[in-house]
PDB file of C-alpha atoms in Angstrom:
ATOM      1  CA  MET A   9     -11.547  -5.276  34.120  1.00 64.00           C
ATOM      2  CA  ASN A  10      -8.169  -6.372  32.128  1.00 82.00           C
ATOM      3  CA  VAL A  11      -8.059  -4.458  28.533  1.00 88.00           C
ATOM      4  CA  GLY A  12      -5.607  -5.901  26.502  1.00 96.00           C
ATOM      5  CA  LYS A  13      -3.846  -3.488  23.493  1.00 98.00           C
ATOM      6  CA  VAL A  14      -4.067  -3.559  19.889  1.00 98.00           C
ATOM      7  CA  TYR A  15      -0.571  -3.448  17.166  1.00 98.00           C
ATOM      8  CA  LEU A  16      -1.548  -1.299  13.794  1.00 98.00           C
ATOM      9  CA  VAL A  17       1.289  -3.426  11.905  1.00 98.00           C
ATOM     10  CA  GLY A  18       2.660  -2.583   8.858  1.00 98.00           C
ATOM     11  CA  ALA A  19       3.282  -6.523   7.380  1.00 98.00           C
ATOM     12  CA  GLY A  20       5.151  -4.600   4.459  1.00 97.00           C
ATOM     13  CA  PRO A  21       5.389  -4.530   0.333  1.00 96.00           C
ATOM     14  CA  GLY A  22       4.929  -7.906  -0.633  1.00 96.00           C
ATOM     15  CA  ASP A  23       8.362  -9.924   0.230  1.00 97.00           C
ATOM     16  CA  PRO A  24       7.534 -11.582   3.868  1.00 97.00           C
ATOM     17  CA  GLY A  25      11.613 -11.364   4.296  1.00 97.00           C
ATOM     18  CA  LEU A  26      10.262  -6.499   4.857  1.00 98.00           C
ATOM     19  CA  ILE A  27       8.497  -6.708   8.170  1.00 98.00           C
ATOM     20  CA  THR A  28       9.964  -4.683  10.733  1.00 98.00           C
ATOM     21  CA  VAL A  29      11.322  -7.322  13.602  1.00 98.00           C
ATOM     22  CA  LYS A  30       9.570  -6.021  15.624  1.00 98.00           C
ATOM     23  CA  GLY A  31       5.693  -6.394  13.383  1.00 98.00           C
ATOM     24  CA  MET A  32       7.175  -9.875  12.935  1.00 98.00           C
ATOM     25  CA  ASP A  33       7.921 -10.004  17.639  1.00 98.00           C
ATOM     26  CA  LEU A  34       4.488  -9.234  18.058  1.00 98.00           C
ATOM     27  CA  LEU A  35       2.909 -11.451  15.351  1.00 98.00           C
ATOM     28  CA  ARG A  36       4.584 -14.693  17.358  1.00 98.00           C
ATOM     29  CA  ARG A  37       3.452 -12.756  20.280  1.00 98.00           C
ATOM     30  CA  ALA A  38      -0.056 -12.068  19.059  1.00 98.00           C
ATOM     31  CA  ASP A  39      -3.496 -13.894  20.545  1.00 98.00           C
ATOM     32  CA  VAL A  40      -5.500 -12.043  17.502  1.00 98.00           C
ATOM     33  CA  VAL A  41      -4.981 -11.397  14.285  1.00 98.00           C
ATOM     34  CA  VAL A  42      -6.670  -9.815  12.106  1.00 98.00           C
ATOM     35  CA  HIS A  43      -5.260  -9.468   8.643  1.00 97.00           C
ATOM     36  CA  ASP A  44      -5.464  -7.391   4.959  1.00 95.00           C
ATOM     37  CA  ARG A  45      -5.902  -8.970   1.859  1.00 91.00           C
ATOM     38  CA  LEU A  46      -2.321  -8.339   0.330  1.00 90.00           C
ATOM     39  CA  ILE A  47       0.083  -9.159   3.659  1.00 96.00           C
ATOM     40  CA  PRO A  48       2.553 -11.645   2.540  1.00 95.00           C
ATOM     41  CA  HIS A  49       0.412 -14.425   4.006  1.00 95.00           C
ATOM     42  CA  GLU A  50       3.796 -16.547   4.715  1.00 96.00           C
ATOM     43  CA  LEU A  51       3.587 -14.628   7.001  1.00 98.00           C
ATOM     44  CA  LEU A  52       0.415 -15.956   8.938  1.00 98.00           C
ATOM     45  CA  ARG A  53       2.853 -19.043   9.840  1.00 97.00           C
ATOM     46  CA  GLU A  54       5.094 -17.540  11.827  1.00 98.00           C
ATOM     47  CA  CYS A  55       1.579 -16.959  14.231  1.00 98.00           C
ATOM     48  CA  ARG A  56       1.270 -18.752  17.291  1.00 98.00           C
ATOM     49  CA  ALA A  57      -0.376 -22.466  17.100  1.00 97.00           C
ATOM     50  CA  ASP A  58      -2.925 -21.711  19.356  1.00 98.00           C
ATOM     51  CA  ALA A  59      -3.795 -17.346  18.075  1.00 98.00           C
ATOM     52  CA  GLU A  60      -6.784 -16.447  16.556  1.00 98.00           C
ATOM     53  CA  ILE A  61      -6.511 -15.731  12.999  1.00 97.00           C
ATOM     54  CA  ILE A  62      -9.378 -13.750  11.010  1.00 97.00           C
ATOM     55  CA  ASP A  63      -9.359 -12.428   7.046  1.00 95.00           C
ATOM     56  CA  ALA A  64     -10.754  -9.075   7.172  1.00 93.00           C
ATOM     57  CA  GLY A  65      -8.923  -8.800   3.144  1.00 82.00           C
ATOM     58  CA  LYS A  66     -11.280  -6.114   1.372  1.00 67.00           C
ATOM     59  CA  ALA A  67     -11.030  -6.256  -2.684  1.00 61.00           C
ATOM     60  CA  GLN A  68     -12.890  -3.571  -5.192  1.00 57.00           C
ATOM     61  CA  HIS A  69     -16.823  -3.972  -4.680  1.00 53.00           C
ATOM     62  CA  ASP A  70     -15.570  -7.162  -2.275  1.00 57.00           C
ATOM     63  CA  HIS A  71     -15.233  -6.347   0.898  1.00 55.00           C
ATOM     64  CA  ARG A  72     -15.297  -9.574   3.524  1.00 74.00           C
ATOM     65  CA  ILE A  73     -15.787  -7.474   6.734  1.00 88.00           C
ATOM     66  CA  PRO A  74     -17.233  -3.897   6.696  1.00 92.00           C
ATOM     67  CA  GLN A  75     -14.886  -1.370   8.214  1.00 93.00           C
ATOM     68  CA  PRO A  76     -17.019  -0.819  10.818  1.00 95.00           C
ATOM     69  CA  GLN A  77     -16.568  -4.093  12.102  1.00 96.00           C
ATOM     70  CA  ILE A  78     -13.128  -4.196  11.423  1.00 96.00           C
ATOM     71  CA  ASN A  79     -13.672  -1.048  13.680  1.00 97.00           C
ATOM     72  CA  ALA A  80     -15.549  -3.148  16.127  1.00 97.00           C
ATOM     73  CA  LEU A  81     -13.648  -6.507  16.177  1.00 97.00           C
ATOM     74  CA  LEU A  82     -10.606  -4.756  17.219  1.00 98.00           C
ATOM     75  CA  VAL A  83     -12.439  -3.696  19.377  1.00 98.00           C
ATOM     76  CA  GLU A  84     -13.984  -6.460  21.431  1.00 97.00           C
ATOM     77  CA  LYS A  85     -10.848  -8.650  21.466  1.00 98.00           C
ATOM     78  CA  ALA A  86      -8.810  -6.284  23.256  1.00 98.00           C
ATOM     79  CA  ARG A  87     -11.048  -5.630  26.031  1.00 97.00           C
ATOM     80  CA  ALA A  88     -11.473  -9.123  26.202  1.00 97.00           C
ATOM     81  CA  GLY A  89      -7.345  -8.729  27.260  1.00 97.00           C
ATOM     82  CA  LYS A  90      -5.717  -9.970  24.023  1.00 98.00           C
ATOM     83  CA  LEU A  91      -2.776  -8.482  21.980  1.00 98.00           C
ATOM     84  CA  VAL A  92      -4.043  -8.227  19.138  1.00 98.00           C
ATOM     85  CA  VAL A  93      -2.104  -7.260  15.918  1.00 98.00           C
ATOM     86  CA  ARG A  94      -4.045  -5.418  13.036  1.00 98.00           C
ATOM     87  CA  LEU A  95      -1.726  -6.811  10.035  1.00 98.00           C
ATOM     88  CA  LYS A  96      -1.805  -5.071   7.122  1.00 97.00           C
ATOM     89  CA  GLY A  97       0.031  -4.214   3.653  1.00 96.00           C
ATOM     90  CA  GLY A  98       2.548  -1.963   3.953  1.00 97.00           C
ATOM     91  CA  ASP A  99       2.564   1.072   5.816  1.00 98.00           C
ATOM     92  CA  PRO A 100      -0.561   1.315   7.910  1.00 97.00           C
ATOM     93  CA  PHE A 101      -1.104   5.215   7.516  1.00 97.00           C
ATOM     94  CA  VAL A 102      -0.377   5.089   4.491  1.00 96.00           C
ATOM     95  CA  PHE A 103      -3.261   5.025   2.320  1.00 93.00           C
ATOM     96  CA  GLY A 104      -4.426   1.526   4.822  1.00 88.00           C
ATOM     97  CA  ARG A 105      -7.761   3.088   6.715  1.00 94.00           C
ATOM     98  CA  GLY A 106      -4.283   2.978  10.547  1.00 96.00           C
ATOM     99  CA  GLY A 107      -5.815   5.951  11.178  1.00 97.00           C
ATOM    100  CA  GLU A 108      -8.976   5.576  11.398  1.00 97.00           C
ATOM    101  CA  GLU A 109      -9.141   2.664  13.632  1.00 98.00           C
ATOM    102  CA  ALA A 110      -6.766   3.961  16.151  1.00 98.00           C
ATOM    103  CA  LEU A 111      -9.135   6.917  16.346  1.00 98.00           C
ATOM    104  CA  PHE A 112     -11.411   4.904  16.613  1.00 98.00           C
ATOM    105  CA  CYS A 113      -9.864   2.225  19.582  1.00 98.00           C
ATOM    106  CA  HIS A 114      -8.953   5.590  20.992  1.00 98.00           C
ATOM    107  CA  ALA A 115     -12.475   7.086  20.853  1.00 98.00           C
ATOM    108  CA  ALA A 116     -13.182   3.308  22.791  1.00 97.00           C
ATOM    109  CA  GLY A 117     -10.535   3.935  24.956  1.00 97.00           C
ATOM    110  CA  VAL A 118      -8.740   1.254  23.860  1.00 98.00           C
ATOM    111  CA  PRO A 119      -4.771   1.171  23.763  1.00 98.00           C
ATOM    112  CA  PHE A 120      -3.064   0.658  20.691  1.00 98.00           C
ATOM    113  CA  GLU A 121       0.311   0.590  18.847  1.00 98.00           C
ATOM    114  CA  VAL A 122       1.040   1.850  15.714  1.00 98.00           C
ATOM    115  CA  VAL A 123       4.653  -0.011  13.802  1.00 98.00           C
ATOM    116  CA  PRO A 124       5.448   1.677  11.217  1.00 98.00           C
ATOM    117  CA  GLY A 125       6.319  -0.733   7.881  1.00 98.00           C
ATOM    118  CA  VAL A 126       7.993  -0.551   4.084  1.00 98.00           C
ATOM    119  CA  SER A 127       5.573   1.505   1.920  1.00 98.00           C
ATOM    120  CA  SER A 128       5.000   0.180  -1.440  1.00 97.00           C
ATOM    121  CA  ALA A 129       5.543   3.175  -2.395  1.00 98.00           C
ATOM    122  CA  ILE A 130       9.306   3.690  -2.072  1.00 98.00           C
ATOM    123  CA  ALA A 131       9.830  -0.935  -1.625  1.00 98.00           C
ATOM    124  CA  ALA A 132       8.157  -0.859  -4.818  1.00 98.00           C
ATOM    125  CA  PRO A 133       9.682   1.026  -6.922  1.00 98.00           C
ATOM    126  CA  ALA A 134      13.425   0.211  -5.863  1.00 98.00           C
ATOM    127  CA  TYR A 135      12.834  -3.844  -6.326  1.00 98.00           C
ATOM    128  CA  ALA A 136      12.207  -2.473 -10.055  1.00 98.00           C
ATOM    129  CA  GLY A 137      15.832  -0.179  -9.526  1.00 98.00           C
ATOM    130  CA  ILE A 138      13.564   2.627  -9.460  1.00 98.00           C
ATOM    131  CA  PRO A 139      14.893   5.567  -6.742  1.00 98.00           C
ATOM    132  CA  VAL A 140      12.285   7.867  -6.311  1.00 98.00           C
ATOM    133  CA  THR A 141      14.779   9.891  -5.685  1.00 98.00           C
ATOM    134  CA  ASP A 142      18.313  11.114  -7.370  1.00 97.00           C
ATOM    135  CA  ARG A 143      20.716  13.991  -6.459  1.00 96.00           C
ATOM    136  CA  ALA A 144      20.628  14.999 -10.056  1.00 96.00           C
ATOM    137  CA  LEU A 145      17.647  13.770 -10.917  1.00 97.00           C
ATOM    138  CA  ALA A 146      14.252  14.445  -8.624  1.00 97.00           C
ATOM    139  CA  SER A 147      14.620  16.164  -5.512  1.00 95.00           C
ATOM    140  CA  ALA A 148      11.171  14.997  -3.943  1.00 97.00           C
ATOM    141  CA  PHE A 149       8.043  12.446  -4.485  1.00 98.00           C
ATOM    142  CA  THR A 150       5.083  12.660  -4.387  1.00 98.00           C
ATOM    143  CA  VAL A 151       2.340  10.028  -3.602  1.00 97.00           C
ATOM    144  CA  PHE A 152      -1.114  10.002  -4.454  1.00 97.00           C
ATOM    145  CA  THR A 153      -4.198   7.721  -4.584  1.00 94.00           C
ATOM    146  CA  GLY A 154      -6.454   6.480  -7.908  1.00 90.00           C
ATOM    147  CA  HIS A 155      -9.029   5.358  -4.952  1.00 72.00           C
ATOM    148  CA  GLU A 156     -10.414   7.733  -3.002  1.00 60.00           C
ATOM    149  CA  ASN A 157     -13.239   7.281  -0.910  1.00 57.00           C
ATOM    150  CA  PRO A 158     -16.741   6.849  -2.525  1.00 55.00           C
ATOM    151  CA  ASN A 159     -18.554   9.078  -0.469  1.00 56.00           C
ATOM    152  CA  LYS A 160     -16.705  12.626  -1.642  1.00 53.00           C
ATOM    153  CA  PRO A 161     -18.415  14.888  -3.312  1.00 56.00           C
ATOM    154  CA  GLU A 162     -15.633  15.022  -5.584  1.00 60.00           C
ATOM    155  CA  SER A 163     -11.929  14.209  -5.880  1.00 71.00           C
ATOM    156  CA  ALA A 164      -9.758  15.800  -4.243  1.00 78.00           C
ATOM    157  CA  VAL A 165      -6.418  15.319  -5.362  1.00 91.00           C
ATOM    158  CA  ASP A 166      -4.579  18.722  -7.611  1.00 95.00           C
ATOM    159  CA  TYR A 167      -3.510  17.600 -10.538  1.00 97.00           C
ATOM    160  CA  PRO A 168      -2.171  20.485 -11.763  1.00 97.00           C
ATOM    161  CA  ALA A 169      -0.416  20.436  -8.201  1.00 97.00           C
ATOM    162  CA  ILE A 170       1.286  17.037  -9.180  1.00 97.00           C
ATOM    163  CA  ALA A 171       1.884  17.598 -12.878  1.00 97.00           C
ATOM    164  CA  ALA A 172       3.976  20.635 -11.695  1.00 97.00           C
ATOM    165  CA  ALA A 173       5.432  18.795  -9.085  1.00 96.00           C
ATOM    166  CA  ALA A 174       6.142  15.999 -11.657  1.00 96.00           C
ATOM    167  CA  ARG A 175       9.013  18.544 -12.970  1.00 93.00           C
ATOM    168  CA  ALA A 176      11.117  18.339 -10.225  1.00 90.00           C
ATOM    169  CA  GLY A 177      10.408  15.697  -8.778  1.00 97.00           C
ATOM    170  CA  THR A 178       9.328  12.097  -9.106  1.00 98.00           C
ATOM    171  CA  LEU A 179       5.326  10.811  -8.843  1.00 98.00           C
ATOM    172  CA  VAL A 180       4.471   7.413  -7.386  1.00 98.00           C
ATOM    173  CA  LEU A 181       1.110   6.517  -7.825  1.00 98.00           C
ATOM    174  CA  LEU A 182      -1.017   3.429  -5.765  1.00 97.00           C
ATOM    175  CA  MET A 183      -3.752   1.668  -6.364  1.00 93.00           C
ATOM    176  CA  GLY A 184      -4.752   3.115  -9.917  1.00 94.00           C
ATOM    177  CA  VAL A 185      -5.119   0.746 -12.002  1.00 95.00           C
ATOM    178  CA  THR A 186      -8.685   1.242 -12.902  1.00 94.00           C
ATOM    179  CA  TYR A 187      -9.133   5.009 -13.110  1.00 95.00           C
ATOM    180  CA  LEU A 188      -5.736   4.920 -14.502  1.00 97.00           C
ATOM    181  CA  PRO A 189      -7.047   5.712 -18.139  1.00 97.00           C
ATOM    182  CA  GLN A 190      -8.852   9.490 -16.028  1.00 96.00           C
ATOM    183  CA  ILE A 191      -6.293   9.625 -14.377  1.00 97.00           C
ATOM    184  CA  ILE A 192      -3.246  10.116 -16.909  1.00 98.00           C
ATOM    185  CA  ALA A 193      -5.892  12.775 -18.680  1.00 98.00           C
ATOM    186  CA  GLU A 194      -5.877  14.801 -16.108  1.00 97.00           C
ATOM    187  CA  LEU A 195      -2.651  14.612 -15.322  1.00 98.00           C
ATOM    188  CA  LEU A 196      -1.848  15.942 -18.952  1.00 98.00           C
ATOM    189  CA  LYS A 197      -4.753  18.461 -19.054  1.00 98.00           C
ATOM    190  CA  ALA A 198      -2.764  19.762 -16.201  1.00 97.00           C
ATOM    191  CA  GLY A 199       0.261  20.265 -18.446  1.00 97.00           C
ATOM    192  CA  ILE A 200       2.831  16.929 -17.284  1.00 98.00           C
ATOM    193  CA  ASP A 201       5.441  16.054 -20.304  1.00 97.00           C
ATOM    194  CA  GLY A 202       3.589  12.929 -22.134  1.00 98.00           C
ATOM    195  CA  ALA A 203       7.119  12.433 -23.080  1.00 98.00           C
ATOM    196  CA  LYS A 204       8.028  11.378 -19.582  1.00 98.00           C
ATOM    197  CA  PRO A 205       9.470   8.123 -18.482  1.00 98.00           C
ATOM    198  CA  ALA A 206       6.621   6.119 -16.766  1.00 98.00           C
ATOM    199  CA  ALA A 207       6.637   2.742 -15.463  1.00 98.00           C
ATOM    200  CA  CYS A 208       3.838  -0.066 -14.236  1.00 98.00           C
ATOM    201  CA  ILE A 209       4.849  -2.436 -11.500  1.00 98.00           C
ATOM    202  CA  GLU A 210       2.198  -5.189 -10.616  1.00 98.00           C
ATOM    203  CA  SER A 211       2.772  -7.471  -7.514  1.00 97.00           C
ATOM    204  CA  GLY A 212       6.061  -5.222  -6.226  1.00 97.00           C
ATOM    205  CA  THR A 213       8.495  -6.951  -4.543  1.00 97.00           C
ATOM    206  CA  THR A 214       7.432 -10.040  -5.337  1.00 96.00           C
ATOM    207  CA  PRO A 215       7.970 -13.096  -7.357  1.00 95.00           C
ATOM    208  CA  ASP A 216       5.160 -11.958  -9.640  1.00 95.00           C
ATOM    209  CA  GLN A 217       6.608  -8.937 -10.060  1.00 97.00           C
ATOM    210  CA  ARG A 218       6.083  -7.641 -13.797  1.00 97.00           C
ATOM    211  CA  VAL A 219       7.871  -4.257 -14.258  1.00 98.00           C
ATOM    212  CA  ILE A 220       6.701  -2.424 -17.794  1.00 98.00           C
ATOM    213  CA  VAL A 221       8.336   0.972 -18.907  1.00 98.00           C
ATOM    214  CA  GLY A 222       6.873   3.565 -20.990  1.00 98.00           C
ATOM    215  CA  THR A 223       6.170   7.437 -20.797  1.00 98.00           C
ATOM    216  CA  VAL A 224       3.160   9.115 -19.896  1.00 98.00           C
ATOM    217  CA  ASP A 225       1.257   9.158 -23.533  1.00 98.00           C
ATOM    218  CA  THR A 226       1.987   5.370 -23.837  1.00 98.00           C
ATOM    219  CA  ILE A 227       1.673   3.702 -20.556  1.00 98.00           C
ATOM    220  CA  VAL A 228      -1.691   3.090 -20.037  1.00 98.00           C
ATOM    221  CA  GLY A 229      -2.095   1.281 -23.672  1.00 98.00           C
ATOM    222  CA  LEU A 230       0.527  -0.517 -22.390  1.00 98.00           C
ATOM    223  CA  ALA A 231      -1.018  -1.556 -18.695  1.00 98.00           C
ATOM    224  CA  GLN A 232      -4.317  -2.139 -20.652  1.00 97.00           C
ATOM    225  CA  VAL A 233      -1.908  -5.013 -23.145  1.00 97.00           C
ATOM    226  CA  ALA A 234       0.161  -6.531 -20.252  1.00 97.00           C
ATOM    227  CA  GLN A 235      -3.447  -6.358 -18.698  1.00 97.00           C
ATOM    228  CA  VAL A 236      -2.450  -5.604 -15.334  1.00 96.00           C
ATOM    229  CA  GLY A 237      -3.904  -6.112 -12.291  1.00 95.00           C
ATOM    230  CA  SER A 238      -4.129  -5.390  -9.044  1.00 92.00           C
ATOM    231  CA  PRO A 239      -1.508  -4.377  -7.070  1.00 94.00           C
ATOM    232  CA  THR A 240      -0.529  -2.270  -8.735  1.00 97.00           C
ATOM    233  CA  LEU A 241       1.673   1.148  -8.457  1.00 97.00           C
ATOM    234  CA  PHE A 242       3.017   3.457 -11.513  1.00 98.00           C
ATOM    235  CA  VAL A 243       6.228   5.930 -11.080  1.00 98.00           C
ATOM    236  CA  ILE A 244       6.799   8.429 -13.130  1.00 98.00           C
ATOM    237  CA  GLY A 245       9.781  11.085 -13.923  1.00 98.00           C
ATOM    238  CA  ASP A 246      12.943  10.729 -14.747  1.00 98.00           C
ATOM    239  CA  VAL A 247      14.530   8.431 -12.716  1.00 98.00           C
ATOM    240  CA  VAL A 248      12.823   5.222 -14.357  1.00 98.00           C
ATOM    241  CA  ASN A 249      15.329   5.736 -17.122  1.00 98.00           C
ATOM    242  CA  LEU A 250      17.968   4.632 -14.071  1.00 98.00           C
ATOM    243  CA  ARG A 251      16.746   1.496 -14.397  1.00 97.00           C
ATOM    244  CA  ALA A 252      17.878   0.343 -17.597  1.00 97.00           C
ATOM    245  CA  GLN A 253      21.111   2.174 -16.474  1.00 96.00           C
ATOM    246  CA  GLY A 254      22.332  -0.568 -14.230  1.00 95.00           C
ATOM    247  CA  LEU A 255      19.681  -0.296 -11.235  1.00 97.00           C
ATOM    248  CA  ASP A 256      18.110  -3.243 -12.145  1.00 95.00           C
ATOM    249  CA  TRP A 257      19.369  -5.563  -9.838  1.00 94.00           C
ATOM    250  CA  GLN A 258      16.970  -8.184 -10.172  1.00 86.00           C
ATOM    251  CA  THR A 259      17.643  -9.341 -13.774  1.00 76.00           C
ATOM    252  CA  PRO A 260      21.250 -11.096 -13.668  1.00 67.00           C
TER     253      PRO A 260
END
């Protein structure tokens, strides 16, 4: 049997120009493309005219194709001898379930390869004029999710550790819109400084990008007034102030 191969390709954070050269080459050669909701959809124009394009996008409470079926689909297409691209927003291994899909392929004896992508965790702040590290302001950055596996008995996020990390570095919260009030409340309870600068970045790296700047104490209210939606990430740290000091390179 001629078994094909599954490529877990990071599509980048929204700007279609941020896909890697290798990722673009595979996309153009693919027999089958199984893509997520938050990929830059302009990339699909690069696919072969005869390629099979499968939309496996997920929104909250709306999983078009459940994850177990996605896993099985990748294996099925590869076993048919196809070059399969699993096109995922950002990077496959940054809160993207790429590890689960790779393990499923391995268990099924299907070859796979991971093609890393540019994560929104660094790209969206960069497009907003916020470097996640700075020699004077932040020697580290911590990325955490606001949307954990709902089957967990309790949250695995160590809020005291994250609040402590904010004292010498930057916090980046992904997928946190829905539970932002609770997350900020947990951070404040854990001792984070309420006056610490904070930013909300909606649709980062795209023409629809919006940036709202405040503090830990005010960012929930500001985000609610602006009615921000997904995809949005939040940055907490002194580096947020650099945006107003000349790093907001997208504003003329």
